[in-house]
Amino acid sequence: MNTILYATDYSENSVAALHFAYALSKELNAELMALHVFDLPLTLASTISYTYSRKEVRAFGDHREKLIAFCNEHLRHENQPLAITWKVDEGKPVSEVIIKNAKELEVNLIVVGTRGGSRIKEVILGSTTSALINSAPCPVLAIPEDADFHGIRKLVYATDFEGTDIFAIEKTVELAKPFEADIHLVHVSTKPRHTSEDQMEWFRRMLRHKVAYENIRFELLFGDDVFLTLQEYVDEIEPDLVAMLEREGHSLIKGLRHRDLVKRMKSEGHLPLLSYHKKNVVV
């Protein structure tokens, strides 16, 4: 992983994401870019107005200073000067501007903040974050506002035993390997046990052929409610991060949004969620 893009609106919701992004950049020896997107309201003919042009230039400068001050304030306990590249851009919707910058800068990961105190189904809760996951050219890591970074020792990847999962798991390994973290590949089945076990064995052989990482565990769970069973498993093992794959027309995350029966997490609001989109993981 070479470049991480941290996007912020200066809110308290994005402070934990800053700490995660900065810590990850140091652990992974990756370049960290901090981005803020602002909107300068237009007036009639303002795009050709000299006054508007001066306001725009001043706004870029003001927001750059504010972005630097925000990061300096919340990373003030760092012993060395911050290794961050600052980026300010204008436009809306914000998600499209973030995506434009992610493509231009060829980033490998986008880190954003979310509100804490949420169920799994509510972690992806803003139009900006949802749009990022659907259209970003790279994975999106959503960090609840009350999450703390203590390294990555354990990850859960929810799999449907699809071939596309292999590519997402390869990217997950890139994140897990520097931490020597355990990856729990979890599949929740409502099918007969022997059918699911055969599927898991097929997937295990295919994965071992493609991915050379020893710290992978396979977990096959059974339950009538897939999402409730997954939630209970996450509650039990308390991972540092959960990874999921968005799929066109079907996804675990979209399903979770419409499930009222999902229990609140035991460590509520402390679940970083790493989301891949199917169209961006296949190479």
Short mmCIF file of C-alpha atoms in Angstrom, two decimals:
data_model
loop_
_atom_site.label_atom_id
_atom_site.label_comp_id
_atom_site.label_asym_id
_atom_site.label_seq_id
_atom_site.Cartn_x
_atom_site.Cartn_y
_atom_site.Cartn_z
CA MET A 1 0.00 0.00 0.00
CA ASN A 2 1.58 3.23 -1.19
CA THR A 3 -0.92 6.05 -0.60
CA ILE A 4 -3.73 6.64 1.90
CA LEU A 5 -6.27 9.44 1.44
CA TYR A 6 -7.92 10.81 4.57
CA ALA A 7 -10.99 12.96 3.86
CA THR A 8 -12.32 15.27 6.57
CA ASP A 9 -15.03 17.86 7.12
CA TYR A 10 -13.30 19.10 10.30
CA SER A 11 -16.00 17.48 12.44
CA GLU A 12 -15.50 15.45 15.60
CA ASN A 13 -16.76 12.47 13.60
CA SER A 14 -13.55 12.52 11.58
CA VAL A 15 -10.99 12.76 14.42
CA ALA A 16 -10.78 9.01 15.05
CA ALA A 17 -10.41 8.47 11.30
CA LEU A 18 -7.44 10.86 11.33
CA HIS A 19 -5.73 8.85 14.07
CA PHE A 20 -6.38 5.60 12.17
CA ALA A 21 -5.15 7.01 8.88
CA TYR A 22 -2.00 8.48 10.41
CA ALA A 23 -1.18 5.31 12.39
CA LEU A 24 -1.77 3.13 9.33
CA SER A 25 0.44 5.33 7.17
CA LYS A 26 3.29 4.92 9.64
CA GLU A 27 2.81 1.17 10.09
CA LEU A 28 2.50 0.55 6.35
CA ASN A 29 5.14 3.13 5.37
CA ALA A 30 2.56 4.73 3.09
CA GLU A 31 2.15 8.35 2.05
CA LEU A 32 -0.76 10.07 3.81
CA MET A 33 -2.76 12.76 2.06
CA ALA A 34 -5.33 14.81 3.99
CA LEU A 35 -8.16 16.22 1.89
CA HIS A 36 -10.90 18.72 2.63
CA VAL A 37 -13.61 19.54 0.10
CA PHE A 38 -15.48 22.83 0.46
CA ASP A 39 -18.26 24.48 -1.47
CA LEU A 40 -18.15 28.13 -2.48
CA PRO A 41 -21.74 29.12 -3.39
CA LEU A 42 -22.15 30.56 -6.86
CA THR A 43 -24.09 33.67 -7.77
CA LEU A 44 -25.31 34.77 -11.18
CA ALA A 45 -22.29 35.23 -13.49
CA SER A 46 -19.98 34.69 -10.53
CA THR A 47 -17.77 32.28 -12.48
CA ILE A 48 -16.51 35.20 -14.54
CA SER A 49 -16.44 37.68 -11.69
CA TYR A 50 -13.05 38.99 -10.59
CA THR A 51 -14.41 39.36 -7.06
CA TYR A 52 -15.51 35.72 -7.06
CA SER A 53 -12.08 34.62 -8.30
CA ARG A 54 -10.43 36.46 -5.41
CA LYS A 55 -12.89 34.86 -2.97
CA GLU A 56 -12.09 31.44 -4.40
CA VAL A 57 -8.34 31.92 -4.04
CA ARG A 58 -8.78 33.19 -0.49
CA ALA A 59 -11.10 30.26 0.34
CA PHE A 60 -8.51 27.73 -0.83
CA GLY A 61 -5.88 29.38 1.34
CA ASP A 62 -8.17 29.61 4.36
CA HIS A 63 -9.22 25.97 4.13
CA ARG A 64 -5.65 24.80 3.68
CA GLU A 65 -4.69 26.63 6.89
CA LYS A 66 -7.75 25.20 8.66
CA LEU A 67 -6.94 21.66 7.47
CA ILE A 68 -3.36 21.90 8.69
CA ALA A 69 -4.49 23.34 12.02
CA PHE A 70 -7.12 20.60 12.45
CA CYS A 71 -4.58 17.81 11.89
CA ASN A 72 -1.91 19.48 14.00
CA GLU A 73 -4.35 19.92 16.88
CA HIS A 74 -5.51 16.31 16.93
CA LEU A 75 -2.07 14.83 16.29
CA ARG A 76 -0.28 17.18 18.66
CA HIS A 77 1.14 14.30 20.70
CA GLU A 78 3.17 13.00 17.77
CA ASN A 79 6.88 13.35 18.47
CA GLN A 80 7.94 14.24 14.94
CA PRO A 81 6.65 16.75 12.37
CA LEU A 82 3.56 15.38 10.67
CA ALA A 83 4.25 13.43 7.51
CA ILE A 84 1.13 14.55 5.68
CA THR A 85 0.52 16.03 2.25
CA TRP A 86 -2.27 18.64 2.35
CA LYS A 87 -4.94 18.86 -0.34
CA VAL A 88 -7.93 21.19 -0.60
CA ASP A 89 -10.52 21.09 -3.35
CA GLU A 90 -13.85 22.72 -4.18
CA GLY A 91 -17.09 21.28 -5.51
CA LYS A 92 -20.07 19.11 -4.86
CA PRO A 93 -21.26 16.52 -4.34
CA VAL A 94 -18.40 15.94 -1.93
CA SER A 95 -18.17 12.23 -2.76
CA GLU A 96 -17.48 12.94 -6.42
CA VAL A 97 -14.71 15.40 -5.57
CA ILE A 98 -13.11 12.90 -3.19
CA ILE A 99 -13.30 10.21 -5.88
CA LYS A 100 -11.79 12.56 -8.45
CA ASN A 101 -8.84 13.22 -6.15
CA ALA A 102 -8.49 9.52 -5.30
CA LYS A 103 -8.19 8.70 -9.00
CA GLU A 104 -5.80 11.55 -9.78
CA LEU A 105 -3.58 10.71 -6.80
CA GLU A 106 -3.86 6.94 -7.42
CA VAL A 107 -4.55 6.23 -3.75
CA ASN A 108 -4.87 2.69 -2.39
CA LEU A 109 -7.22 3.41 0.52
CA ILE A 110 -9.72 6.11 1.48
CA VAL A 111 -10.30 6.69 5.21
CA VAL A 112 -13.39 8.57 6.40
CA GLY A 113 -15.18 9.04 9.71
CA THR A 114 -18.69 8.03 10.72
CA ARG A 115 -20.84 8.72 13.74
CA GLY A 116 -20.37 6.35 16.65
CA GLY A 117 -22.99 4.46 18.61
CA SER A 118 -24.17 2.48 15.62
CA ARG A 119 -25.27 -0.96 14.65
CA ILE A 120 -23.37 -2.69 11.86
CA LYS A 121 -26.24 -1.83 9.56
CA GLU A 122 -25.79 1.87 10.33
CA VAL A 123 -22.02 2.17 10.02
CA ILE A 124 -22.37 3.27 6.43
CA LEU A 125 -24.71 6.13 7.19
CA GLY A 126 -24.01 9.18 5.14
CA SER A 127 -24.71 9.78 1.49
CA THR A 128 -21.06 10.73 1.06
CA THR A 129 -19.70 7.51 2.55
CA SER A 130 -22.22 5.34 0.71
CA ALA A 131 -21.40 7.03 -2.57
CA LEU A 132 -17.69 6.55 -1.94
CA ILE A 133 -18.10 2.81 -1.44
CA ASN A 134 -20.17 2.51 -4.62
CA SER A 135 -17.82 4.51 -6.83
CA ALA A 136 -14.36 4.82 -5.26
CA PRO A 137 -11.47 3.26 -7.21
CA CYS A 138 -10.12 1.68 -4.02
CA PRO A 139 -11.32 0.28 -0.66
CA VAL A 140 -13.02 2.64 1.81
CA LEU A 141 -12.31 2.38 5.54
CA ALA A 142 -15.10 3.91 7.66
CA ILE A 143 -14.08 4.70 11.25
CA PRO A 144 -16.67 5.39 13.98
CA GLU A 145 -16.02 8.56 15.93
CA ASP A 146 -15.27 6.77 19.22
CA ALA A 147 -12.94 4.11 17.81
CA ASP A 148 -9.37 3.87 19.10
CA PHE A 149 -6.44 2.55 17.11
CA HIS A 150 -4.50 -0.18 18.90
CA GLY A 151 -3.05 -1.86 15.87
CA ILE A 152 -4.75 -4.58 13.85
CA ARG A 153 -4.55 -8.01 15.44
CA LYS A 154 -7.76 -9.60 14.21
CA LEU A 155 -9.96 -9.02 11.16
CA VAL A 156 -13.24 -10.56 10.10
CA TYR A 157 -13.96 -10.93 6.40
CA ALA A 158 -17.55 -11.95 5.61
CA THR A 159 -17.49 -14.21 2.55
CA ASP A 160 -20.12 -15.72 0.27
CA PHE A 161 -17.58 -18.21 -1.13
CA GLU A 162 -17.46 -16.31 -4.43
CA GLY A 163 -14.42 -16.12 -6.67
CA THR A 164 -14.49 -12.33 -6.37
CA ASP A 165 -13.88 -12.68 -2.65
CA ILE A 166 -10.38 -13.96 -3.46
CA PHE A 167 -9.34 -10.59 -4.88
CA ALA A 168 -10.75 -8.70 -1.89
CA ILE A 169 -9.00 -11.09 0.51
CA GLU A 170 -5.72 -10.49 -1.32
CA LYS A 171 -6.14 -6.77 -0.62
CA THR A 172 -7.09 -7.51 2.98
CA VAL A 173 -3.88 -9.50 3.37
CA GLU A 174 -1.90 -6.43 2.26
CA LEU A 175 -3.36 -4.61 5.24
CA ALA A 176 -3.10 -7.49 7.71
CA LYS A 177 0.39 -8.75 6.90
CA PRO A 178 2.44 -5.89 8.39
CA PHE A 179 0.57 -6.43 11.67
CA GLU A 180 0.74 -10.24 11.42
CA ALA A 181 -2.99 -10.08 12.06
CA ASP A 182 -5.34 -13.07 12.00
CA ILE A 183 -7.97 -12.99 9.27
CA HIS A 184 -11.18 -14.82 10.12
CA LEU A 185 -12.99 -15.77 6.92
CA VAL A 186 -16.60 -16.17 8.04
CA HIS A 187 -19.47 -17.65 6.09
CA VAL A 188 -22.97 -17.86 7.53
CA SER A 189 -25.04 -20.60 5.92
CA THR A 190 -28.72 -21.50 5.95
CA LYS A 191 -28.06 -24.60 3.80
CA PRO A 192 -27.52 -28.19 4.95
CA ARG A 193 -24.23 -28.70 6.77
CA HIS A 194 -22.67 -31.10 4.25
CA THR A 195 -23.37 -28.73 1.33
CA SER A 196 -21.81 -25.78 3.15
CA GLU A 197 -18.80 -27.80 4.26
CA ASP A 198 -18.16 -28.87 0.65
CA GLN A 199 -18.36 -25.24 -0.47
CA MET A 200 -15.98 -24.13 2.24
CA GLU A 201 -13.45 -26.83 1.34
CA TRP A 202 -13.59 -25.78 -2.31
CA PHE A 203 -13.10 -22.15 -1.33
CA ARG A 204 -10.28 -23.03 1.05
CA ARG A 205 -8.35 -24.88 -1.69
CA MET A 206 -8.87 -22.10 -4.19
CA LEU A 207 -7.76 -19.45 -1.70
CA ARG A 208 -4.65 -21.36 -0.63
CA HIS A 209 -3.69 -21.60 -4.30
CA LYS A 210 -4.03 -17.82 -4.78
CA VAL A 211 -3.10 -16.29 -1.42
CA ALA A 212 0.06 -17.09 0.51
CA TYR A 213 -0.74 -15.99 4.04
CA GLU A 214 -0.68 -18.35 6.98
CA ASN A 215 -2.80 -16.39 9.47
CA ILE A 216 -6.15 -17.20 7.88
CA ARG A 217 -8.88 -19.03 9.74
CA PHE A 218 -12.06 -20.43 8.20
CA GLU A 219 -15.26 -20.16 10.18
CA LEU A 220 -18.50 -21.78 9.02
CA LEU A 221 -21.56 -20.63 10.97
CA PHE A 222 -25.17 -21.74 10.71
CA GLY A 223 -28.27 -19.71 11.42
CA ASP A 224 -31.69 -18.87 10.04
CA ASP A 225 -30.83 -15.16 10.19
CA VAL A 226 -27.53 -14.61 8.40
CA PHE A 227 -26.99 -11.09 9.70
CA LEU A 228 -27.90 -11.82 13.29
CA THR A 229 -25.55 -14.81 13.30
CA LEU A 230 -22.73 -12.71 11.91
CA GLN A 231 -23.38 -9.98 14.48
CA GLU A 232 -23.24 -12.47 17.33
CA TYR A 233 -19.94 -13.86 16.01
CA VAL A 234 -18.45 -10.35 15.81
CA ASP A 235 -19.63 -9.65 19.34
CA GLU A 236 -17.92 -12.83 20.53
CA ILE A 237 -14.46 -12.48 19.01
CA GLU A 238 -14.26 -8.64 19.07
CA PRO A 239 -12.17 -8.03 15.93
CA ASP A 240 -10.32 -4.78 15.27
CA LEU A 241 -11.89 -4.45 11.85
CA VAL A 242 -14.59 -6.03 9.68
CA ALA A 243 -14.21 -6.26 5.89
CA MET A 244 -17.04 -6.78 3.41
CA LEU A 245 -17.47 -6.86 -0.35
CA GLU A 246 -20.13 -4.72 -2.00
CA ARG A 247 -21.73 -6.46 -4.96
CA GLU A 248 -23.90 -5.07 -7.73
CA GLY A 249 -27.52 -5.72 -6.79
CA HIS A 250 -26.62 -7.80 -3.71
CA SER A 251 -24.45 -7.13 -0.74
CA LEU A 252 -24.17 -7.93 2.90
CA ILE A 253 -24.01 -4.26 3.80
CA LYS A 254 -27.16 -3.37 1.86
CA GLY A 255 -28.92 -6.27 3.46
CA LEU A 256 -27.86 -5.13 6.88
CA ARG A 257 -29.34 -1.69 6.27
CA HIS A 258 -32.80 -3.19 6.00
CA ARG A 259 -32.60 -5.52 8.97
CA ASP A 260 -34.15 -4.31 12.22
CA LEU A 261 -33.24 -7.49 14.08
CA VAL A 262 -29.49 -6.91 14.08
CA LYS A 263 -28.39 -6.61 17.70
CA ARG A 264 -26.23 -3.74 18.85
CA MET A 265 -22.58 -4.59 19.00
CA LYS A 266 -21.10 -5.42 22.37
CA SER A 267 -18.45 -2.75 21.88
CA GLU A 268 -20.94 -0.44 20.22
CA GLY A 269 -19.51 2.23 18.00
CA HIS A 270 -16.02 0.72 17.86
CA LEU A 271 -16.28 -1.17 14.57
CA PRO A 272 -14.09 0.06 11.72
CA LEU A 273 -15.60 -1.24 8.48
CA LEU A 274 -13.47 -1.85 5.40
CA SER A 275 -15.58 -1.96 2.25
CA TYR A 276 -14.56 -3.17 -1.17
CA HIS A 277 -16.66 -2.88 -4.29
CA LYS A 278 -16.70 -5.85 -6.64
CA LYS A 279 -16.02 -3.75 -9.72
CA ASN A 280 -12.80 -2.41 -8.21
CA VAL A 281 -11.18 -5.55 -6.77
CA VAL A 282 -11.08 -7.74 -9.87
CA VAL A 283 -7.77 -7.25 -11.69
#
